[in-house]
Structures are given as C-alpha cells and as structure tokens.
Amino acid sequence: MKKTLWILTTALLVMFFALPVTVSAAEKGNHGPSLTKGTITFEGKTINVKSPGTYDVTVPCDTEQDETFTVGVFLTFGKNSAGDSFTFTTEDKKEIKSWPYAAQQTVSLKDKNAVFTVYAVNQSTKEEYQLQVIVKVKSVHNYGDWIVVKEATCSEKGEKERVCQTCGDTQKEIIDALGHDYGEWIVAKEAVNGNDGEALRACQRDGCESVETRVIDAEKTQDNDGNNDDKETETGTDAENKIESRPDGGEEDTKSEAAAPAPDANEAEEGSVTAVETVGHEHTYGPWVVVKEATCTTNGREERTCMMEGCIAKESRIIAAYGEHEWEDDYSVITEPTCMKTGVRAIRCKHCSELKDQKIIPALGHQWDEGRVFKFPTETEAGVREYFCERCGHRGTSVIPIGSTSGVQQQRVSATTPHTGDDSVQMAICAALMGLALAGIGITAALRKKNA
C-alpha cells in the first residue's frame, strides 16, 4: 500500500518543474570499481551509470506551490562480472532487501539540494562501495505579473518586480526614466519696445512641474513699420542732455537742439539719437513716448519729437532701472488652461514683466453632456452616440454595440407619449389571483365536508 501511494505521489510530482541532477558514479573502496554499472532512475527519468564520473540530467518535479516537496531515487544494480553478490544499505545503514529501491527525501526550496547515498558490500571480498546522487533543486519558476513598486518619472528611473508563485523568488527590473514630454510653447511675455520676451513650455506628464523657458529676442522683433527699433541703444547726442527719470514721474531733461543740419544717415552711429533743428522756427515737442521699457535691471528710454511740419528734431532721455525685483505675494494666471491645453501661472514682479516660479495649470479636460443617439444600432451594425463638451463645444462619440437596446429604446419613445403611472392592470391581475385562491379554498373545504 505504501509503495503504491509513493508511486502515485511521484507521478504527480513529474508534471510541471525541471531539476538538474548531478550524479556521481559509485565510488570504489579498497579495490577496483566493480560496482560502477547500474541504472539510476529519478522520478521517471532513467540514466545509465557506466563509469565513474558526473552525470547531469533534467527531471520534472512539481512543487504545487509548497515550500517543501518530496524527491525520490530508484536504484537498480546488476551483478559484477564475477557474479558476486552484494548487500545494499542506505545511508542510515538499513539494509535494502527489495529491488528496485525507492529512496525518498523531503527537500526545501531554500535548501537547494538533497543527497542520496546507497552503500554496497561485496559479500565475497567485503569491499564496500557507495553510489551517491546529489539533487540540486532549481525549480522552473512560475512568476506572476509585473508589479510596479516605484513609478518612473521624467528624470528618475522606476522599478518593477514579479514573484514566483511557487518558491517566492523575486525578479526585479529597472524601468527607464520617461523623459519630459513638453507641450507647445506659450508666450508668457511679449518682446516689446526693445525688451526681450519669454516663452514657456511645460511637461505634460502628471506630477511633473518642469518648465522650459526661452528668450524671444527683441532684436528679431520689428515694429509696425518693419524697423528694428530695439537696435537703438541708450546713447544720445550728448550725455549731459539725459537725466534719469522713472515712468511714475521725474525731472524734465534739458532740451537738446543741434544747430547743424542732420548728419548723413551713413555717418550716424546705429542707435544714436540726434536733435535736428529746422532753421527759422522754435521746436514744439510732443509728449514723451516710451521706446524701451525700463525693467528692474535694465534702463529704458523714451523720446519726443518736434511737431512742426517737416521738422525731425528729436529728444531722448533715460528711464532708470527700478533695481531689485519686488515680487507679488501670490501667483497670477499667465495663460488660462483650456480643455485640451495646459495653462501657466507664475509670480510677477510688481515693477516689470519678469516672472518666476512658473507652474503648469493642468488642462481642464472636456465636460461632456449626457449625449444623444446619433445613429441607432441594428442587428448587423453598431450605433453611434455623440457628446458635446459643455465648456468648449468639442464633439465626441462612442460606439453602441450591435443589437444593443440599453439607453436607446427610451430615446425612440415619442415625447408625446409620456408614462402615465396607471396601475389598473396590475390591480386587476392581483384581484384575479386572489379570487382563484379563495375559490380553491372553498372547493377544498367542501370536499372535506362531503367526505366527513
């Protein structure tokens, strides 16, 4: 009975996993290797031992998700060439009297090996030999799904792992950093009056606040006449003709008038300001016009021109830089987000258009209405339901499966046929059922009375 049970057990163990087995041939005692031949069977797989050495064989073994399992070895020996008989014992010196012999041992996956040793003693010469089988446990892993234990970000690697459902062995893999996924460039500050502008673009990935900035070069930004007025420098005809002044008020500068005609354009330095007088009249200057805004770190410039017809006399003066930035306390929305595009918020300088700590405002996403059936499904064709975003009007659709009636039939019903809530039919059915029940009771009572 025990033998039969063991055979059934080993049969179950051969189904799923493979174990490499190292087999050392019989080690001789004091004399020659007369017991080097025989067969070794490990859970249904047989190899022949013909000479001393190492024998590798892959055999199946199913742990059935247990941490420990049973492995066994069948050993069968023939007689040597002289016809000598042998006495066989196990490692604990118990004699083996029946063949084939099945040696069993419980092995833990954590131990990784099991050792079987069988001893043979030549009854004529009393020479002792041993045959040793070393089972090195290496299960065929049954790994589950990959589980992300650390999400990869734009700049940092992540990690995922999966666990063998049999032995608990864990595999780990690195998830490469995703890299930034920047959206479109958004102009945060226009390049005007000779001052550089700034454009931003933000990474679209959730949780990432990376923002790239680039300068909008004022030298490449032309005025309405096609002139690059930003190329003008802050140098005037005479340094003493310019007085520092702030946009919110300041001293008037000393008028500068040139007694000579305007110099030839080729002789004038780029960006220089000249004051040209038309002989015979006194200049009447117009209002000051800012041609370059002052910032906290850069001087600006403003000019005024004589209003007399034909006169091109011009005066300019410096608008002093404000100095250090004075930042607002709260964020301001620089660009409003839409359903599909991100916005930008930042902290502004109170005196100039500089920004800091730019942050992305996530896109709002569409706000869909309840939708309506655009195309009714049939038994052979799918239908279409359409939706409109209540915020931006964008149209979206979804498929109604072939033959589906869920949420469709109600739309087919005419609005002129409302549900009335009339329960008269249900009441009539209930009354009929009650009548039948009473009739049955009456008939039963009459029959009992008659029989009595």
PDB file of C-alpha atoms in Angstrom, residues 180-341:
ATOM      1  CA  HIS A 180       9.994  65.071 -20.362  1.00  0.00           C
ATOM      2  CA  ASP A 181       7.005  65.370 -22.677  1.00  0.00           C
ATOM      3  CA  TYR A 182       6.829  69.083 -23.331  1.00  0.00           C
ATOM      4  CA  GLY A 183       3.778  70.753 -24.806  1.00  0.00           C
ATOM      5  CA  GLU A 184       3.629  73.726 -27.137  1.00  0.00           C
ATOM      6  CA  TRP A 185       5.479  76.959 -26.486  1.00  0.00           C
ATOM      7  CA  ILE A 186       3.351  79.595 -24.738  1.00  0.00           C
ATOM      8  CA  VAL A 187       4.300  83.269 -24.890  1.00  0.00           C
ATOM      9  CA  ALA A 188       4.447  84.464 -21.298  1.00  0.00           C
ATOM     10  CA  LYS A 189       5.925  87.884 -22.061  1.00  0.00           C
ATOM     11  CA  GLU A 190       5.867  89.641 -25.403  1.00  0.00           C
ATOM     12  CA  ALA A 191       9.016  91.221 -26.802  1.00  0.00           C
ATOM     13  CA  VAL A 192       8.037  94.910 -26.994  1.00  0.00           C
ATOM     14  CA  ASN A 193       9.817  98.244 -27.033  1.00  0.00           C
ATOM     15  CA  GLY A 194      13.227  96.672 -27.357  1.00  0.00           C
ATOM     16  CA  ASN A 195      12.829  94.351 -24.376  1.00  0.00           C
ATOM     17  CA  ASP A 196      13.271  90.620 -24.812  1.00  0.00           C
ATOM     18  CA  GLY A 197      10.219  88.462 -24.284  1.00  0.00           C
ATOM     19  CA  GLU A 198       9.877  84.996 -22.832  1.00  0.00           C
ATOM     20  CA  ALA A 199       8.130  81.806 -23.918  1.00  0.00           C
ATOM     21  CA  LEU A 200       7.377  78.761 -21.784  1.00  0.00           C
ATOM     22  CA  ARG A 201       6.527  75.170 -22.375  1.00  0.00           C
ATOM     23  CA  ALA A 202       5.647  72.661 -19.691  1.00  0.00           C
ATOM     24  CA  CYS A 203       5.953  68.929 -19.324  1.00  0.00           C
ATOM     25  CA  GLN A 204       2.556  67.294 -19.799  1.00  0.00           C
ATOM     26  CA  ARG A 205       3.165  64.303 -17.532  1.00  0.00           C
ATOM     27  CA  ASP A 206       1.186  64.090 -14.299  1.00  0.00           C
ATOM     28  CA  GLY A 207       3.093  65.298 -11.285  1.00  0.00           C
ATOM     29  CA  CYS A 208       5.922  66.887 -13.254  1.00  0.00           C
ATOM     30  CA  GLU A 209       6.333  70.634 -12.898  1.00  0.00           C
ATOM     31  CA  SER A 210       9.302  71.015 -15.224  1.00  0.00           C
ATOM     32  CA  VAL A 211       9.082  74.169 -17.324  1.00  0.00           C
ATOM     33  CA  GLU A 212      11.427  75.150 -20.137  1.00  0.00           C
ATOM     34  CA  THR A 213      11.902  78.802 -20.991  1.00  0.00           C
ATOM     35  CA  ARG A 214      13.405  80.515 -23.972  1.00  0.00           C
ATOM     36  CA  VAL A 215      14.067  84.144 -24.782  1.00  0.00           C
ATOM     37  CA  ILE A 216      12.141  85.902 -27.512  1.00  0.00           C
ATOM     38  CA  ASP A 217      14.903  88.069 -28.962  1.00  0.00           C
ATOM     39  CA  ALA A 218      13.837  91.692 -29.180  1.00  0.00           C
ATOM     40  CA  GLU A 219      16.353  92.249 -31.986  1.00  0.00           C
ATOM     41  CA  LYS A 220      14.298  89.948 -34.164  1.00  0.00           C
ATOM     42  CA  THR A 221      11.030  91.658 -33.277  1.00  0.00           C
ATOM     43  CA  GLN A 222      10.169  94.520 -35.647  1.00  0.00           C
ATOM     44  CA  ASP A 223       7.839  97.453 -35.159  1.00  0.00           C
ATOM     45  CA  ASN A 224       4.833  98.134 -37.356  1.00  0.00           C
ATOM     46  CA  ASP A 225       6.997  99.917 -39.925  1.00  0.00           C
ATOM     47  CA  GLY A 226       9.348  96.984 -40.215  1.00  0.00           C
ATOM     48  CA  ASN A 227      12.103  98.740 -38.266  1.00  0.00           C
ATOM     49  CA  ASN A 228      14.070  97.021 -35.565  1.00  0.00           C
ATOM     50  CA  ASP A 229      13.734  99.827 -33.064  1.00  0.00           C
ATOM     51  CA  ASP A 230      15.144  97.562 -30.409  1.00  0.00           C
ATOM     52  CA  LYS A 231      18.539  98.003 -32.018  1.00  0.00           C
ATOM     53  CA  GLU A 232      18.637 101.544 -30.748  1.00  0.00           C
ATOM     54  CA  THR A 233      20.995 101.966 -27.863  1.00  0.00           C
ATOM     55  CA  GLU A 234      20.700 104.227 -24.883  1.00  0.00           C
ATOM     56  CA  THR A 235      23.309 106.654 -26.151  1.00  0.00           C
ATOM     57  CA  GLY A 236      22.189 110.178 -27.006  1.00  0.00           C
ATOM     58  CA  THR A 237      23.701 113.136 -28.855  1.00  0.00           C
ATOM     59  CA  ASP A 238      25.237 114.423 -25.643  1.00  0.00           C
ATOM     60  CA  ALA A 239      25.427 112.592 -22.356  1.00  0.00           C
ATOM     61  CA  GLU A 240      24.544 115.736 -20.454  1.00  0.00           C
ATOM     62  CA  ASN A 241      21.254 116.009 -22.308  1.00  0.00           C
ATOM     63  CA  LYS A 242      19.859 112.953 -20.467  1.00  0.00           C
ATOM     64  CA  ILE A 243      18.542 112.882 -16.896  1.00  0.00           C
ATOM     65  CA  GLU A 244      17.439 109.764 -15.036  1.00  0.00           C
ATOM     66  CA  SER A 245      13.696 109.601 -14.759  1.00  0.00           C
ATOM     67  CA  ARG A 246      11.133 106.982 -13.722  1.00  0.00           C
ATOM     68  CA  PRO A 247       7.875 106.337 -15.550  1.00  0.00           C
ATOM     69  CA  ASP A 248       5.923 107.441 -12.476  1.00  0.00           C
ATOM     70  CA  GLY A 249       7.416 110.925 -12.574  1.00  0.00           C
ATOM     71  CA  GLY A 250      10.777 112.630 -12.525  1.00  0.00           C
ATOM     72  CA  GLU A 251      12.722 115.639 -13.659  1.00  0.00           C
ATOM     73  CA  GLU A 252      12.418 117.009 -17.155  1.00  0.00           C
ATOM     74  CA  ASP A 253      15.606 116.862 -19.140  1.00  0.00           C
ATOM     75  CA  THR A 254      17.429 119.810 -20.702  1.00  0.00           C
ATOM     76  CA  LYS A 255      16.410 120.365 -24.311  1.00  0.00           C
ATOM     77  CA  SER A 256      18.936 119.361 -26.879  1.00  0.00           C
ATOM     78  CA  GLU A 257      18.984 121.162 -30.201  1.00  0.00           C
ATOM     79  CA  ALA A 258      21.522 120.779 -32.979  1.00  0.00           C
ATOM     80  CA  ALA A 259      22.382 123.937 -34.854  1.00  0.00           C
ATOM     81  CA  ALA A 260      23.654 121.993 -37.822  1.00  0.00           C
ATOM     82  CA  PRO A 261      21.557 120.014 -40.296  1.00  0.00           C
ATOM     83  CA  ALA A 262      21.016 116.343 -39.630  1.00  0.00           C
ATOM     84  CA  PRO A 263      24.120 114.291 -40.364  1.00  0.00           C
ATOM     85  CA  ASP A 264      24.082 111.836 -43.211  1.00  0.00           C
ATOM     86  CA  ALA A 265      22.496 108.548 -42.199  1.00  0.00           C
ATOM     87  CA  ASN A 266      25.657 106.712 -43.120  1.00  0.00           C
ATOM     88  CA  GLU A 267      27.677 108.813 -40.692  1.00  0.00           C
ATOM     89  CA  ALA A 268      25.383 108.372 -37.712  1.00  0.00           C
ATOM     90  CA  GLU A 269      26.081 105.509 -35.342  1.00  0.00           C
ATOM     91  CA  GLU A 270      23.417 102.872 -35.096  1.00  0.00           C
ATOM     92  CA  GLY A 271      21.148 103.666 -32.188  1.00  0.00           C
ATOM     93  CA  SER A 272      22.371 107.241 -31.747  1.00  0.00           C
ATOM     94  CA  VAL A 273      19.779 109.932 -31.110  1.00  0.00           C
ATOM     95  CA  THR A 274      20.128 113.254 -32.880  1.00  0.00           C
ATOM     96  CA  ALA A 275      18.252 116.508 -32.410  1.00  0.00           C
ATOM     97  CA  VAL A 276      17.905 118.364 -35.711  1.00  0.00           C
ATOM     98  CA  GLU A 277      16.645 121.939 -35.910  1.00  0.00           C
ATOM     99  CA  THR A 278      14.837 123.362 -38.889  1.00  0.00           C
ATOM    100  CA  VAL A 279      16.095 126.926 -39.245  1.00  0.00           C
ATOM    101  CA  GLY A 280      13.513 129.601 -38.690  1.00  0.00           C
ATOM    102  CA  HIS A 281      11.266 128.089 -36.028  1.00  0.00           C
ATOM    103  CA  GLU A 282      11.265 127.143 -32.374  1.00  0.00           C
ATOM    104  CA  HIS A 283      10.649 123.479 -31.632  1.00  0.00           C
ATOM    105  CA  THR A 284       7.312 122.409 -30.287  1.00  0.00           C
ATOM    106  CA  TYR A 285       7.786 118.960 -28.836  1.00  0.00           C
ATOM    107  CA  GLY A 286       5.047 116.404 -28.457  1.00  0.00           C
ATOM    108  CA  PRO A 287       4.546 114.054 -25.494  1.00  0.00           C
ATOM    109  CA  TRP A 288       7.196 111.651 -24.335  1.00  0.00           C
ATOM    110  CA  VAL A 289       6.848 108.190 -25.885  1.00  0.00           C
ATOM    111  CA  VAL A 290       8.438 105.131 -24.299  1.00  0.00           C
ATOM    112  CA  VAL A 291      10.524 103.326 -26.892  1.00  0.00           C
ATOM    113  CA  LYS A 292      12.095 100.882 -24.452  1.00  0.00           C
ATOM    114  CA  GLU A 293      10.552  99.926 -21.139  1.00  0.00           C
ATOM    115  CA  ALA A 294      12.723 100.032 -18.057  1.00  0.00           C
ATOM    116  CA  THR A 295      12.978  96.854 -16.062  1.00  0.00           C
ATOM    117  CA  CYS A 296      14.262  96.204 -12.603  1.00  0.00           C
ATOM    118  CA  THR A 297      17.719  95.547 -14.008  1.00  0.00           C
ATOM    119  CA  THR A 298      17.836  97.450 -17.318  1.00  0.00           C
ATOM    120  CA  ASN A 299      17.385 101.139 -18.107  1.00  0.00           C
ATOM    121  CA  GLY A 300      14.677 102.125 -20.508  1.00  0.00           C
ATOM    122  CA  ARG A 301      14.365 105.063 -22.887  1.00  0.00           C
ATOM    123  CA  GLU A 302      11.690 107.487 -24.009  1.00  0.00           C
ATOM    124  CA  GLU A 303      11.635 110.078 -26.797  1.00  0.00           C
ATOM    125  CA  ARG A 304       9.684 113.066 -28.008  1.00  0.00           C
ATOM    126  CA  THR A 305       9.667 114.646 -31.465  1.00  0.00           C
ATOM    127  CA  CYS A 306       9.094 118.174 -32.723  1.00  0.00           C
ATOM    128  CA  MET A 307       5.559 118.529 -34.021  1.00  0.00           C
ATOM    129  CA  MET A 308       6.336 121.254 -36.592  1.00  0.00           C
ATOM    130  CA  GLU A 309       5.784 120.126 -40.157  1.00  0.00           C
ATOM    131  CA  GLY A 310       8.953 118.923 -41.796  1.00  0.00           C
ATOM    132  CA  CYS A 311      10.979 119.033 -38.590  1.00  0.00           C
ATOM    133  CA  ILE A 312      12.663 115.862 -37.470  1.00  0.00           C
ATOM    134  CA  ALA A 313      14.208 117.167 -34.258  1.00  0.00           C
ATOM    135  CA  LYS A 314      14.075 114.559 -31.517  1.00  0.00           C
ATOM    136  CA  GLU A 315      14.962 114.387 -27.833  1.00  0.00           C
ATOM    137  CA  SER A 316      15.501 111.320 -25.683  1.00  0.00           C
ATOM    138  CA  ARG A 317      16.087 110.540 -22.048  1.00  0.00           C
ATOM    139  CA  ILE A 318      16.851 107.549 -19.876  1.00  0.00           C
ATOM    140  CA  ILE A 319      14.237 105.771 -17.768  1.00  0.00           C
ATOM    141  CA  ALA A 320      16.175 104.470 -14.800  1.00  0.00           C
ATOM    142  CA  ALA A 321      16.050 100.785 -13.881  1.00  0.00           C
ATOM    143  CA  TYR A 322      13.991 100.022 -10.818  1.00  0.00           C
ATOM    144  CA  GLY A 323      16.677  97.975  -9.105  1.00  0.00           C
ATOM    145  CA  GLU A 324      15.935  94.633  -7.450  1.00  0.00           C
ATOM    146  CA  HIS A 325      12.748  92.796  -8.320  1.00  0.00           C
ATOM    147  CA  GLU A 326       9.857  93.179  -5.911  1.00  0.00           C
ATOM    148  CA  TRP A 327       7.725  90.092  -6.267  1.00  0.00           C
ATOM    149  CA  GLU A 328       3.995  89.807  -5.755  1.00  0.00           C
ATOM    150  CA  ASP A 329       2.812  87.624  -2.897  1.00  0.00           C
ATOM    151  CA  ASP A 330       0.516  85.319  -4.887  1.00  0.00           C
ATOM    152  CA  TYR A 331       0.581  83.556  -8.216  1.00  0.00           C
ATOM    153  CA  SER A 332      -1.032  85.152 -11.249  1.00  0.00           C
ATOM    154  CA  VAL A 333      -2.503  83.236 -14.155  1.00  0.00           C
ATOM    155  CA  ILE A 334      -0.295  83.966 -17.144  1.00  0.00           C
ATOM    156  CA  THR A 335      -2.142  81.711 -19.577  1.00  0.00           C
ATOM    157  CA  GLU A 336      -5.587  80.275 -18.913  1.00  0.00           C
ATOM    158  CA  PRO A 337      -5.909  76.495 -19.336  1.00  0.00           C
ATOM    159  CA  THR A 338      -8.404  75.068 -21.795  1.00  0.00           C
ATOM    160  CA  CYS A 339      -9.995  71.666 -22.100  1.00  0.00           C
ATOM    161  CA  MET A 340      -7.035  70.322 -24.055  1.00  0.00           C
ATOM    162  CA  LYS A 341      -4.134  72.666 -23.307  1.00  0.00           C
TER     163      LYS A 341
END
